[in-house]
Short mmCIF file of C-alpha atoms in Angstrom, two decimals:
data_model
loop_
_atom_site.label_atom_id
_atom_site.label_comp_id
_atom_site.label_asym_id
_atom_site.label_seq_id
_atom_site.Cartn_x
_atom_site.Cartn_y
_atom_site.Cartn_z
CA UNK A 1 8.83 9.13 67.12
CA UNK A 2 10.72 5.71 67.25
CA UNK A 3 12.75 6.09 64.50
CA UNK A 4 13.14 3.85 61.07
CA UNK A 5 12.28 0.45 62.64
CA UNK A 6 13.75 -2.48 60.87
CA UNK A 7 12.86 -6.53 61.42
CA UNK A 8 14.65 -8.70 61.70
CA UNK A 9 17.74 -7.36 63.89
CA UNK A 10 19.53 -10.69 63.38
CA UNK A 11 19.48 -13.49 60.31
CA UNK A 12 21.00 -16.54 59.62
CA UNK A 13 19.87 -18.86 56.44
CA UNK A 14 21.16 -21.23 54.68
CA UNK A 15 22.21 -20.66 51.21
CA UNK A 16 18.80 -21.09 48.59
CA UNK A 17 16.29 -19.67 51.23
CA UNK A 18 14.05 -16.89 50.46
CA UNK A 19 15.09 -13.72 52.84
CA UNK A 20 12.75 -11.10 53.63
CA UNK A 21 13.71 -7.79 55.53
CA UNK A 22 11.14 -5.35 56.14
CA UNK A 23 11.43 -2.00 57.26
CA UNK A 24 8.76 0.77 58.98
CA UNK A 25 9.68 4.12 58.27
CA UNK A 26 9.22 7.47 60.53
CA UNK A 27 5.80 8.64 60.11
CA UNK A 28 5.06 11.39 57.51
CA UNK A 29 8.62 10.65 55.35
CA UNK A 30 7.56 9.97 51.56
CA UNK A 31 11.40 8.94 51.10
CA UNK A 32 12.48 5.24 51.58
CA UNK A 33 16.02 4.00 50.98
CA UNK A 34 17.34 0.46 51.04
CA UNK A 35 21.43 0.19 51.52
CA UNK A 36 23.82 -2.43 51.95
CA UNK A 37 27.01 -2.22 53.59
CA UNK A 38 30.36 -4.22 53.45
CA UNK A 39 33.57 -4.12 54.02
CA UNK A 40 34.83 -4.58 50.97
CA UNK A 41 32.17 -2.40 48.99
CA UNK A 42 31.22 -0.18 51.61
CA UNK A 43 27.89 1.53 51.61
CA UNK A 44 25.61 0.87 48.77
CA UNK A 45 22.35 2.24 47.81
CA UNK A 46 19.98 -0.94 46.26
CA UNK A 47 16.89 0.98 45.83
CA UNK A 48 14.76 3.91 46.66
CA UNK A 49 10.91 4.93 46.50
CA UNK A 50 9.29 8.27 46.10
CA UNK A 51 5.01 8.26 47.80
CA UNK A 52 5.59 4.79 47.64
CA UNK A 53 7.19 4.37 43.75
CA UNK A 54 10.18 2.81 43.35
CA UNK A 55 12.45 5.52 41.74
CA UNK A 56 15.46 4.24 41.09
CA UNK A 57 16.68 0.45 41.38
CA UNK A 58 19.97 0.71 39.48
CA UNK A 59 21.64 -0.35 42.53
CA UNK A 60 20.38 -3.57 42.71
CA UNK A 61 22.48 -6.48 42.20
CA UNK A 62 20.49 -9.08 40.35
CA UNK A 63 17.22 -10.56 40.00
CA UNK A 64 17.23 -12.35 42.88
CA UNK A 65 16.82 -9.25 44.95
CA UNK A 66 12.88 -7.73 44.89
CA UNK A 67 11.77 -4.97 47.13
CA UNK A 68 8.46 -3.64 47.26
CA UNK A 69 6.52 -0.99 49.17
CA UNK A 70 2.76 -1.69 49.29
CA UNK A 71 2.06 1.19 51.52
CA UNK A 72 3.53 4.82 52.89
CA UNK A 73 4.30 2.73 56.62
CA UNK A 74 5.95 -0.29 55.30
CA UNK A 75 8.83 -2.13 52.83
CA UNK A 76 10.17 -5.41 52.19
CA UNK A 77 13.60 -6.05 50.77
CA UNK A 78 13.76 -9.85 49.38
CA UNK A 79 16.52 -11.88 48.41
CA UNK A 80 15.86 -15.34 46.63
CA UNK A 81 17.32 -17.53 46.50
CA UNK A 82 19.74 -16.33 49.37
CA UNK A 83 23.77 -16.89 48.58
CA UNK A 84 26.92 -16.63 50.78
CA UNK A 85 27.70 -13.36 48.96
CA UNK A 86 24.84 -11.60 50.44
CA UNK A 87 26.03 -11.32 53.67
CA UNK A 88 25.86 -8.04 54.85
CA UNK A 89 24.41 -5.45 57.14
CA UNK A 90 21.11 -4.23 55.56
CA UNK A 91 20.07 -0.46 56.39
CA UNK A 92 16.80 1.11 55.21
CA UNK A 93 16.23 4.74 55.98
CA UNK A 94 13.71 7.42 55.10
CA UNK A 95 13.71 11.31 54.27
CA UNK A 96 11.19 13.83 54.13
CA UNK A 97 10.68 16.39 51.66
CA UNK A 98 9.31 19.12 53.04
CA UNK A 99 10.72 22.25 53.55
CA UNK A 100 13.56 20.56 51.39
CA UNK A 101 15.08 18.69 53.87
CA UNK A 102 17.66 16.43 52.71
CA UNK A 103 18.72 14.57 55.99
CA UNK A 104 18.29 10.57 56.03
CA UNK A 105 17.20 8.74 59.29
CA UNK A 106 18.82 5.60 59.40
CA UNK A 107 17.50 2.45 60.61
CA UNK A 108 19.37 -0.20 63.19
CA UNK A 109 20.20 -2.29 60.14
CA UNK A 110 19.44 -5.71 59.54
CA UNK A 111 22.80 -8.01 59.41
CA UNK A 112 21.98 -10.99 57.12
CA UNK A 113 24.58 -14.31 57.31
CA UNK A 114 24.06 -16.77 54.78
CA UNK A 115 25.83 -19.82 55.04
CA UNK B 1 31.86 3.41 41.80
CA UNK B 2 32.24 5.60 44.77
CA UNK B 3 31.34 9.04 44.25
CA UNK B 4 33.37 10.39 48.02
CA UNK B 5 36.76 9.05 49.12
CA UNK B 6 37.66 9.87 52.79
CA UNK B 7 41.02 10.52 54.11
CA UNK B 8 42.65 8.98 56.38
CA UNK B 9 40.81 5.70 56.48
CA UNK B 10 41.94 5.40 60.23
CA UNK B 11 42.98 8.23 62.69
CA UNK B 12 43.82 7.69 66.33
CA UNK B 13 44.05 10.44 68.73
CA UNK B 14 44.21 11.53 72.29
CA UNK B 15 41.31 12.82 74.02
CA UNK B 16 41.04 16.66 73.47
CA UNK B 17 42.92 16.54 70.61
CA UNK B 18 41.16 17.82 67.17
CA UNK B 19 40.31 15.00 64.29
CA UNK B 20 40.69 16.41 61.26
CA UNK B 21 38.79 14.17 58.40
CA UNK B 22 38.57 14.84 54.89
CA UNK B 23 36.28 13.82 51.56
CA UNK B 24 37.11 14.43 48.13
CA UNK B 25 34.35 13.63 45.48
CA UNK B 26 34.31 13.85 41.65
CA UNK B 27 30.82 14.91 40.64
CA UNK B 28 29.83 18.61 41.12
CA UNK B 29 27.05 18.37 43.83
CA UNK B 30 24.26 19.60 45.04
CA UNK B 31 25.22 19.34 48.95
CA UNK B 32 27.30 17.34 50.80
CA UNK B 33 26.60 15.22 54.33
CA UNK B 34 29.17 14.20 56.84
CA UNK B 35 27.67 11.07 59.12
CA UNK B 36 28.50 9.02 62.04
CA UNK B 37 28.24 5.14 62.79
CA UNK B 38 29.05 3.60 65.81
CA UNK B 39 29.61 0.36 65.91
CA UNK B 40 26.45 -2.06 65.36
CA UNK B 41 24.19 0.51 64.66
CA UNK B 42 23.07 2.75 62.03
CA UNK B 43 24.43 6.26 60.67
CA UNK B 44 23.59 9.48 61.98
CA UNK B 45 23.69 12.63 60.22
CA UNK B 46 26.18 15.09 61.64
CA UNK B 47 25.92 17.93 59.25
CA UNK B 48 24.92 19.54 55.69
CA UNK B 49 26.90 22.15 53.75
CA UNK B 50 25.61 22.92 50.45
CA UNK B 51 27.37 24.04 47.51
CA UNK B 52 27.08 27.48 47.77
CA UNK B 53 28.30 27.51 51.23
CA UNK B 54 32.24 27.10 52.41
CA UNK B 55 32.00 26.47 56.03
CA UNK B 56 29.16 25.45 58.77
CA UNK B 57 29.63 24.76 62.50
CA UNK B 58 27.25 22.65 64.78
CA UNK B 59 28.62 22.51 68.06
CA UNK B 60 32.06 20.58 68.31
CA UNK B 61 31.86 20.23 64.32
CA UNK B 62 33.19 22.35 61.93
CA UNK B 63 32.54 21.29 58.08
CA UNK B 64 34.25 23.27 55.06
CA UNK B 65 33.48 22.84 51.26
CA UNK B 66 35.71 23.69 48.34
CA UNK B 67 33.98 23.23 44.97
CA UNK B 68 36.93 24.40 43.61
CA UNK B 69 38.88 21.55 44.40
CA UNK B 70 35.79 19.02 45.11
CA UNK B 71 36.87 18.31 48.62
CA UNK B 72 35.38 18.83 51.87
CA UNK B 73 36.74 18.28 55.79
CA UNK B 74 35.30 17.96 59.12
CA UNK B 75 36.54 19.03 62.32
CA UNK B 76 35.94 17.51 65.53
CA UNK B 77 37.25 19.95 68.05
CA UNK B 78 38.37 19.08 72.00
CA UNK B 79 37.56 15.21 71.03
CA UNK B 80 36.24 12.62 73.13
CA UNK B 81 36.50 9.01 73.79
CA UNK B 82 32.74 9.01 72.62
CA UNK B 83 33.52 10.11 69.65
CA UNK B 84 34.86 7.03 68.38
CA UNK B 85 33.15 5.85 65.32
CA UNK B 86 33.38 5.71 61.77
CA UNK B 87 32.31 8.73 59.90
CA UNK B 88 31.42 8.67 56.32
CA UNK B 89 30.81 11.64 53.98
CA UNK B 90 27.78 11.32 51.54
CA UNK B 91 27.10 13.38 48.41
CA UNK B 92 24.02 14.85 46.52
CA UNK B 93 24.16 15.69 42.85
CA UNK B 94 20.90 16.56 42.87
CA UNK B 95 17.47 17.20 45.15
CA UNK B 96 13.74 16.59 44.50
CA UNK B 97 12.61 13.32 43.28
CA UNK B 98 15.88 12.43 42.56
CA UNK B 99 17.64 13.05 45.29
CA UNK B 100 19.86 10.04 46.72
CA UNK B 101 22.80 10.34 48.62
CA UNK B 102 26.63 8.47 47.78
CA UNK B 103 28.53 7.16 50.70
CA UNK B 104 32.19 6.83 50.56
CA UNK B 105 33.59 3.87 52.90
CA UNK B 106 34.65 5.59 55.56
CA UNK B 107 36.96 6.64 58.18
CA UNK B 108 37.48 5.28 61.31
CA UNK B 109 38.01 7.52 64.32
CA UNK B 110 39.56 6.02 67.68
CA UNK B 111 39.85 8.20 70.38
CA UNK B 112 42.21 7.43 73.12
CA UNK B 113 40.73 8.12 77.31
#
């Protein structure tokens, strides 16, 4: 398998632009996770989905952040408008249930700069 | 607020020494993860240890969990230079469909050649 894929790699916006990070999962993992990591505040989980349903989204910072996941292969993460303060490196990763597993797979991370 | 603080935040060593690394967390749990970043890329898990267990080995890695005193450490025996990386312990309070993991910032790990 090719692991939790994640688009872009790399972005740089201006402040006010709409971002969009999308993430592919592994195949067959009904767990999705969206994190952000800083210095400053570390690791941070933003939101996670269960077959698809958002589950929990207590972790995300304001309106201006949306993430959606139309199908079991495929979620967006969306900031807008974009500020400075959402720089960061953007992970999403996926679990699988069965047989109680509880390990995450980790994406490459996106790292967002917005000037 | 951050549910596992590591200890130290840095630690050098020489190659073949052992890196000792340790979490403390505040919740009781339902397991808790060690993982490892390297730099520019994502985390890998390392290991589990759940909370009815007190020690687990995988190789070079040796975790231990006290419930007792909410605090867990990792091992990294005969180290190596590739072992540098951060390493961040993550906790679950519970499983199932609400099962998410909290990270604590990290350690960082340099290994000296």
């Amino acid at each position: 398998d090719a692991g939790v894929i994640q688009s872009p790699r790399h972005e740089v916006t201006e402040m006010g632009q709409e971002v969009t990070l999308r993430c592919k999962p592994i195949s067959g993992h009904d767990y999705l996770f969206w994190y952000r990591q800083t210095m400053m505040r570390g690791l941070e989980l933003l939101i996670y989905f269960n077959n698809n349903v958002p589950i929990d989204d207590s972790g995300m910072p304001e309106d201006r952040f949306s993430a959606k996941m139309p199908n079991a292969s495929f979620s967006t993460l969306k900031i807008q408008p974009s500020e400075p303060r959402d720089s960061a490196v953007y992970f999403c990763a996926s679990k699988s249930s069965s047989g109680h597993q509880e390990t995450q797979y980790f994406g490459p991370g996106t790292r967002l700069l917005v000037l | 607020s951050q549910q596992g603080e590591e200890d130290p935040q840095a630690l050098s060593i020489q190659e073949g020494e052992n890196a000792t690394m340790n979490c403390s967390y505040k919740t009781s749990i339902n397991n808790l993860q060690w993982y490892r970043q390297n730099s520019g890329r994502g985390l890998v898990h390392l290991i589990l240890i759940r909370s009815n267990e007190r020690e687990k080995h995988s190789g070079r890695l040796r975790v231990t969990l006290d419930t007792s005193k909410k605090s867990s450490s990792l091992l990294i025996t005969a180290s190596r230079a590739a072992d540098t990386a951060s390493y961040f312990c993550a906790t679950a309070t519970h499983t199932g469909a609400n099962s998410k993991l909290t990270f604590g910032k990290g350690i960082t790990l340099s290994v000296r050649p």
